[in-house]
Tab-separated table of C-alpha atoms in Angstrom:
chain	number	residue	atom	x	y	z
V	1	MET	CA	43.111	35.700	120.303
V	2	ILE	CA	44.206	32.803	118.235
V	3	THR	CA	42.849	29.995	119.329
V	4	ARG	CA	44.324	26.131	119.621
V	5	GLN	CA	42.145	24.929	116.814
V	6	ILE	CA	42.967	27.692	114.198
V	7	ALA	CA	47.244	27.669	115.119
V	8	VAL	CA	47.237	24.095	114.361
V	9	ALA	CA	45.420	25.170	110.887
V	10	LEU	CA	47.639	27.414	110.190
V	11	PHE	CA	50.581	25.644	110.750
V	12	SER	CA	49.567	22.502	108.632
V	13	MET	CA	48.631	24.696	106.227
V	14	SER	CA	51.768	26.550	106.039
V	15	ALA	CA	53.687	23.028	106.051
V	16	LEU	CA	51.937	22.143	103.011
V	17	VAL	CA	52.850	25.433	101.069
V	18	ALA	CA	56.541	24.823	102.142
V	19	LEU	CA	56.239	21.157	101.390
V	20	ILE	CA	54.652	22.387	97.792
V	21	LEU	CA	57.390	25.379	97.442
V	22	LEU	CA	60.203	23.596	98.383
V	23	GLY	CA	59.593	20.123	97.633
V	24	PRO	CA	61.274	20.039	94.125
V	25	LEU	CA	64.011	21.616	95.173
V	26	VAL	CA	64.672	19.365	97.838
V	27	TYR	CA	64.283	16.081	95.149
V	28	TYR	CA	66.983	18.081	92.631
V	29	ALA	CA	69.353	18.629	95.235
V	30	THR	CA	69.195	14.939	96.320
V	31	HIS	CA	68.917	13.186	92.847
V	32	HIS	CA	71.484	15.433	91.507
V	33	TRP	CA	74.085	14.871	94.689
V	34	ARG	CA	73.113	10.889	94.198
V	35	ARG	CA	74.325	11.478	90.976
V	36	SER	CA	77.122	13.162	91.069
V	37	GLU	CA	78.151	10.515	93.626
V	38	MET	CA	77.831	8.199	90.987
V	39	ALA	CA	79.163	9.691	88.245
V	40	VAL	CA	82.755	8.967	90.542
V	41	LEU	CA	82.177	5.330	90.381
V	42	ASN	CA	84.895	3.711	86.920
V	43	PRO	CA	82.030	1.545	84.907
V	44	VAL	CA	84.896	0.412	83.246
V	45	THR	CA	86.587	-1.084	85.835
V	46	VAL	CA	83.494	-2.356	88.634
V	47	ALA	CA	80.965	-3.913	85.407
V	48	GLU	CA	79.260	-5.707	87.968
V	49	VAL	CA	79.016	-6.286	91.743
V	50	THR	CA	77.561	-8.497	93.964
V	51	ARG	CA	77.960	-9.850	98.094
V	52	GLY	CA	77.985	-13.463	97.305
V	53	MET	CA	75.819	-14.231	94.149
V	54	PRO	CA	77.342	-15.436	91.184
V	55	LEU	CA	76.835	-14.269	87.641
V	56	PRO	CA	73.724	-16.179	85.648
V	57	ARG	CA	75.115	-18.048	83.138
V	58	ASN	CA	73.803	-17.426	80.109
V	59	PRO	CA	73.817	-19.011	76.324
V	60	PRO	CA	77.083	-19.495	74.254
V	61	GLY	CA	77.739	-15.934	72.409
V	62	PRO	CA	77.262	-15.558	69.110
V	63	ALA	CA	79.982	-17.736	66.985
V	64	THR	CA	83.766	-16.502	65.749
V	65	GLY	CA	83.312	-14.046	62.915
V	66	SER	CA	79.960	-12.760	63.569
V	67	VAL	CA	81.104	-9.635	65.890
V	68	SER	CA	83.424	-7.587	65.978
V	69	THR	CA	86.215	-8.416	68.515
V	70	THR	CA	88.041	-4.971	68.846
V	71	LEU	CA	86.280	-2.358	67.762
V	72	ASP	CA	82.836	-3.136	69.576
V	73	CYS	CA	84.268	-2.972	72.716
V	74	PRO	CA	86.144	0.204	75.012
V	75	ARG	CA	89.847	0.893	74.922
V	76	LEU	CA	91.752	-0.482	77.736
V	77	PRO	CA	92.358	1.658	80.498
V	78	ARG	CA	96.131	2.509	81.695
V	79	GLN	CA	96.170	0.826	84.429
V	80	LEU	CA	93.293	-1.644	86.534
V	81	VAL	CA	92.992	-3.686	89.211
V	82	LEU	CA	90.069	-6.202	90.580
V	83	ASP	CA	89.723	-7.984	93.453
V	84	CYS	CA	87.109	-10.249	95.092
V	85	ARG	CA	87.590	-9.660	98.620
V	86	TRP	CA	83.341	-9.484	98.653
V	87	HIS	CA	82.072	-9.130	95.393
V	88	VAL	CA	82.327	-10.189	91.850
V	89	SER	CA	84.117	-8.281	89.256
V	90	HIS	CA	84.798	-8.196	85.322
V	91	THR	CA	86.197	-5.653	82.312
V	92	GLY	CA	88.489	-5.404	80.177
V	93	GLY	CA	88.995	-3.811	76.558
V	94	TRP	CA	91.111	-3.500	73.557
V	95	CYS	CA	95.126	-2.308	73.422
V	96	GLY	CA	97.649	-2.071	70.633
V	97	PRO	CA	100.013	0.367	68.847
V	98	PRO	CA	98.594	3.167	66.411
V	99	ASP	CA	100.241	1.723	63.156
V	100	ARG	CA	97.844	-1.888	64.190
V	101	ARG	CA	100.160	-3.901	63.472
V	102	SER	CA	98.533	-6.163	66.357
V	103	ARG	CA	95.804	-5.873	68.563
V	104	MET	CA	94.922	-7.243	71.745
V	105	LEU	CA	91.032	-8.247	73.452
V	106	VAL	CA	92.553	-7.784	77.066
V	107	GLY	CA	89.190	-9.448	79.806
V	108	ALA	CA	90.066	-9.807	83.584
V	109	VAL	CA	87.374	-11.261	85.883
V	110	ALA	CA	87.977	-11.796	89.776
V	111	ALA	CA	85.128	-13.695	91.022
V	112	ARG	CA	84.928	-14.813	95.022
V	113	GLY	CA	83.861	-18.159	94.953
V	114	GLY	CA	81.192	-20.139	96.716
V	115	MET	CA	83.025	-21.353	99.866
V	116	HIS	CA	83.782	-17.981	100.705
V	117	ALA	CA	80.410	-16.890	99.989
V	118	ALA	CA	79.005	-19.299	102.064
V	119	MET	CA	81.207	-18.672	104.886
V	120	ASP	CA	80.697	-15.569	104.627
V	121	GLN	CA	84.328	-14.613	104.344
V	122	GLU	CA	86.303	-12.434	101.916
V	123	GLY	CA	87.852	-13.351	98.298
V	124	GLN	CA	91.665	-14.016	97.986
V	125	ASP	CA	92.307	-13.444	94.066
V	126	ALA	CA	93.598	-10.270	92.601
V	127	VAL	CA	94.073	-9.431	88.383
V	128	GLY	CA	95.501	-6.792	86.987
V	129	THR	CA	96.578	-5.169	83.898
V	130	ALA	CA	99.094	-2.131	82.732
V	131	TRP	CA	99.017	-0.557	79.076
V	132	ASP	CA	102.448	1.586	78.401
V	133	PRO	CA	101.272	2.618	74.937
V	134	ALA	CA	105.238	4.723	74.774
V	135	THR	CA	106.653	0.803	74.695
V	136	GLY	CA	103.825	-0.978	73.041
V	137	ARG	CA	104.243	-3.098	75.864
V	138	LEU	CA	101.089	-4.757	78.023
V	139	LEU	CA	101.668	-6.366	81.432
V	140	THR	CA	99.051	-9.046	82.690
V	141	VAL	CA	99.239	-10.124	86.511
V	142	VAL	CA	97.147	-12.576	88.776
V	143	ALA	CA	97.515	-13.252	92.540
V	144	ASP	CA	96.246	-16.076	94.663
V	145	GLY	CA	96.161	-15.082	98.495
V	146	LEU	CA	97.064	-18.269	100.626
V	147	GLY	CA	93.827	-19.616	102.246
V	148	SER	CA	95.315	-20.990	105.625
V	149	LEU	CA	96.356	-16.769	106.241
V	150	PRO	CA	93.939	-14.637	107.259
V	151	ASP	CA	95.214	-11.055	105.210
V	152	SER	CA	96.428	-13.220	102.205
V	153	GLY	CA	93.369	-11.212	100.419
V	154	VAL	CA	94.560	-7.990	101.002
V	155	VAL	CA	98.015	-9.102	100.661
V	156	ALA	CA	97.588	-10.256	96.917
V	157	VAL	CA	96.298	-6.841	95.917
V	158	ASN	CA	99.061	-4.989	97.223
V	159	ALA	CA	101.038	-7.595	95.750
V	160	VAL	CA	99.218	-6.906	91.985
V	161	GLN	CA	99.225	-2.954	92.747
V	162	ALA	CA	102.987	-3.344	93.510
V	163	ALA	CA	103.720	-5.150	90.269
V	164	LEU	CA	102.075	-2.739	87.993
V	165	TYR	CA	103.197	0.456	89.650
V	166	LEU	CA	107.211	-0.792	89.979
V	167	TRP	CA	106.941	-2.044	86.305
V	168	ALA	CA	105.164	1.193	84.959
V	169	LYS	CA	107.696	3.150	87.111
V	170	ARG	CA	110.871	1.201	85.705
V	171	THR	CA	113.734	2.982	84.836
V	172	GLY	CA	114.425	2.750	81.269
V	173	GLU	CA	112.361	0.476	78.719
V	174	GLU	CA	113.827	-2.705	80.179
V	175	PRO	CA	111.536	-6.061	79.332
V	176	LEU	CA	110.234	-8.027	81.369
V	177	HIS	CA	112.929	-11.098	80.816
V	178	GLU	CA	115.631	-8.073	81.334
V	179	LEU	CA	114.016	-7.410	85.161
V	180	GLY	CA	114.506	-11.064	86.052
V	181	ASP	CA	113.936	-11.963	89.459
V	182	LEU	CA	114.116	-7.946	90.299
V	183	LEU	CA	110.285	-7.205	90.513
V	184	PHE	CA	109.269	-9.876	92.484
V	185	ARG	CA	111.865	-9.037	95.248
V	186	ARG	CA	110.542	-5.594	95.170
V	187	VAL	CA	107.437	-6.481	95.395
V	188	ALA	CA	108.297	-8.522	98.661
V	189	GLN	CA	109.978	-5.975	99.845
V	190	GLY	CA	106.869	-3.664	99.209
V	191	LEU	CA	104.680	-6.267	101.273
V	192	GLU	CA	106.976	-6.222	103.898
V	193	ALA	CA	107.327	-2.551	104.556
V	194	SER	CA	103.263	-2.075	104.123
V	195	PHE	CA	102.713	-5.060	106.347
V	196	GLY	CA	105.609	-5.338	108.541
V	197	ALA	CA	108.552	-8.047	108.748
V	198	GLY	CA	105.751	-10.481	110.232
V	199	VAL	CA	103.805	-10.237	107.528
V	200	ALA	CA	104.379	-13.755	106.005
V	201	GLN	CA	103.019	-15.984	109.099
V	202	ARG	CA	99.444	-13.462	108.005
V	203	GLY	CA	99.218	-13.212	104.627
V	204	GLY	CA	100.867	-14.760	101.598
V	205	THR	CA	99.973	-14.621	97.729
V	206	THR	CA	101.321	-16.315	94.786
V	207	LEU	CA	101.825	-14.336	91.839
V	208	VAL	CA	101.967	-14.704	87.816
V	209	ALA	CA	102.696	-11.213	85.745
V	210	ALA	CA	102.812	-12.130	81.808
V	211	GLU	CA	104.505	-9.062	79.292
V	212	LEU	CA	103.556	-9.076	76.242
V	213	VAL	CA	104.677	-7.063	73.033
V	214	PRO	CA	102.301	-7.284	70.253
V	215	ASP	CA	103.746	-7.306	66.399
V	216	GLU	CA	103.473	-7.772	62.786
V	217	GLY	CA	102.775	-11.543	63.902
V	218	GLY	CA	101.221	-11.484	66.819
V	219	ALA	CA	102.969	-10.857	70.140
V	220	THR	CA	106.344	-11.791	72.007
V	221	VAL	CA	105.570	-12.621	75.526
V	222	THR	CA	107.415	-13.099	78.711
V	223	VAL	CA	105.880	-14.839	81.580
V	224	GLN	CA	107.068	-15.295	84.955
V	225	GLY	CA	105.512	-16.368	88.128
V	226	VAL	CA	106.121	-17.904	91.696
V	227	GLY	CA	103.706	-20.361	92.873
V	228	ASP	CA	100.039	-22.615	91.910
V	229	SER	CA	98.856	-19.814	89.831
V	230	GLU	CA	99.542	-20.566	86.208
V	231	ALA	CA	99.488	-19.189	82.395
V	232	TRP	CA	98.077	-21.210	79.271
V	233	LEU	CA	98.840	-20.868	75.983
V	234	LEU	CA	96.243	-21.407	73.114
V	235	ALA	CA	97.759	-21.557	69.818
V	236	GLY	CA	95.973	-23.851	66.997
V	237	ASP	CA	94.450	-26.906	68.821
V	238	GLU	CA	96.813	-27.560	71.905
V	239	TRP	CA	96.610	-25.860	75.048
V	240	GLU	CA	100.318	-25.458	76.686
V	241	PRO	CA	100.918	-24.647	80.426
V	242	VAL	CA	103.482	-21.776	79.826
V	243	HIS	CA	104.108	-21.657	83.754
V	244	HIS	CA	102.777	-24.107	86.473
V	245	GLU	CA	104.298	-25.899	89.933
V	246	ARG	CA	102.349	-28.891	89.572
V	247	PRO	CA	103.925	-31.746	91.183
V	248	ALA	CA	103.893	-34.927	89.129
V	249	GLY	CA	100.246	-36.794	89.433
V	250	PHE	CA	98.824	-33.262	90.235
V	251	ASP	CA	95.112	-34.202	90.742
V	252	GLY	CA	93.451	-30.330	91.527
V	253	ASN	CA	93.435	-31.254	94.922
V	254	ASP	CA	97.357	-30.162	96.063
V	255	ASN	CA	96.942	-26.500	97.261
V	256	ALA	CA	101.151	-26.112	98.672
V	257	THR	CA	102.597	-23.377	96.664
V	258	ARG	CA	105.545	-20.910	97.092
V	259	ASP	CA	104.361	-17.492	97.757
V	260	LEU	CA	105.675	-13.727	98.164
V	261	PRO	CA	106.517	-12.853	100.432
V	262	GLY	CA	108.528	-15.555	101.590
V	263	ASP	CA	109.860	-16.821	98.370
V	264	PRO	CA	110.454	-13.960	95.433
V	265	ARG	CA	112.614	-16.018	93.023
V	266	PRO	CA	110.231	-16.224	89.796
V	267	ARG	CA	110.354	-18.829	86.709
V	268	THR	CA	109.867	-17.988	83.419
V	269	TRP	CA	109.131	-18.857	80.193
V	270	THR	CA	109.358	-16.466	77.065
V	271	GLY	CA	107.895	-17.920	73.554
V	272	ARG	CA	105.234	-16.097	71.098
V	273	VAL	CA	101.694	-15.965	71.147
V	274	PRO	CA	100.457	-15.890	67.095
V	275	HIS	CA	97.516	-13.977	65.333
V	276	GLY	CA	94.107	-16.075	66.282
V	277	GLY	CA	96.618	-16.945	69.461
V	278	LEU	CA	95.043	-16.672	73.065
V	279	LEU	CA	97.594	-16.135	76.629
V	280	LEU	CA	95.237	-17.008	79.816
V	281	LEU	CA	96.396	-15.990	83.126
V	282	ALA	CA	94.720	-18.242	85.866
V	283	THR	CA	94.812	-18.755	89.537
V	284	ASP	CA	94.171	-22.574	90.613
V	285	GLY	CA	90.337	-22.366	91.206
V	286	PHE	CA	90.262	-21.907	87.658
V	287	ALA	CA	93.379	-23.763	86.342
V	288	GLY	CA	92.933	-26.772	88.064
V	289	ARG	CA	89.890	-27.324	85.830
V	290	MET	CA	92.486	-26.564	82.901
V	291	ALA	CA	94.801	-29.401	83.906
V	292	SER	CA	91.969	-31.908	84.701
V	293	GLY	CA	91.392	-31.519	80.517
V	294	ARG	CA	88.148	-29.787	80.776
V	295	SER	CA	86.731	-28.559	77.519
V	296	ASN	CA	87.685	-25.054	76.948
V	297	GLU	CA	86.822	-24.730	73.296
V	298	TRP	CA	84.846	-21.824	74.419
V	299	MET	CA	87.504	-19.742	74.782
V	300	ARG	CA	88.950	-20.032	71.357
V	301	ARG	CA	86.684	-17.021	70.760
V	302	PRO	CA	87.346	-13.316	72.032
V	303	LEU	CA	84.738	-12.941	74.603
V	304	THR	CA	83.484	-10.008	76.377
V	305	PRO	CA	84.508	-9.382	79.988
V	306	ALA	CA	80.672	-10.227	80.680
V	307	ASP	CA	80.843	-13.780	79.038
V	308	LEU	CA	84.271	-14.920	80.365
V	309	ALA	CA	82.593	-14.383	83.590
V	310	ARG	CA	79.628	-16.069	83.191
V	311	GLU	CA	82.063	-19.172	81.550
V	312	ILE	CA	84.518	-19.197	84.727
V	313	ILE	CA	81.945	-19.004	87.485
V	314	ASP	CA	80.410	-22.532	88.410
V	315	VAL	CA	77.020	-21.386	89.683
V	316	GLU	CA	76.197	-24.858	90.983
V	317	ASP	CA	79.393	-25.199	93.225
V	318	THR	CA	78.828	-24.229	96.680
V	319	TYR	CA	82.546	-25.502	97.173
V	320	SER	CA	84.092	-23.217	94.848
V	321	ASP	CA	87.674	-22.002	95.111
V	322	ASP	CA	87.779	-18.113	93.658
V	323	SER	CA	89.242	-17.697	90.702
V	324	GLY	CA	90.666	-14.733	88.909
V	325	VAL	CA	91.439	-14.730	85.145
V	326	VAL	CA	92.871	-12.232	82.882
V	327	ALA	CA	92.986	-13.458	78.927
V	328	VAL	CA	94.510	-12.041	75.999
V	329	TRP	CA	93.655	-12.502	72.583
V	330	VAL	CA	96.337	-11.696	69.705
V	331	ASP	CA	93.775	-10.389	67.030
């Protein structure tokens, strides 16, 4: 008869042998599963995710001309959407026609501000881009949810997604300025269909969209917008606001704004971005600093998305607003 002590010893030895034999197999299966799971994540779309921790501010990058600004970055995805509800996201890339008449370097950032992070609340800004190689057009979009309404963060994300989808699926090849207010009306209708007829009481968002078409001299551009998110053009030595709805005497503290789905009538501007110029779309968390005369010399040279994020996020300001920014340098 096998004594209790012998049985325990045999069981222990069997467990040890099983562990030795099966351990590597279990490790490989678990490790492989985790690697496979991570492989489905898109490192281009979400380059860095944090929870309420702004990116560290690094020293300025190299001067203009010291590095390649187009070939050293990835190609821009056909479509991307970033939001800052619980994190910081940044990405970008280059796009342009095959004949290289002009290329555009795109940086996109959505950053939850210190105020929402300190209160453990979701951020409410979203940005997106869509590149159509068939027509050689780029659409960039920025949305800023209304902080006074609880569902504005998800409304902003859905507004960006809807704008990109409707623009990409439009019939024919109509440029943005020929669509008039149709795109904005359809976005508003989509928000009401998705969230119900009472969505305007629970959530709202600004929406600014810019379409760029590269050509031999730079790019033609159309900007349409609803609300106090802004579009700025840097050509030569001057910043020009090409879309804003700031009242006279604006001091950066007035956040009254038109919004979707309540008011789908966009204001429209058309013009050009020359070679070496920059078109910047930004929510009021960043545009307010532009309007206040803050020096933005650092934006004259193309920046990587990570450098753009570091410049936009104010680490020391715990009362900062969310920031959604899309910058397009025409090379």
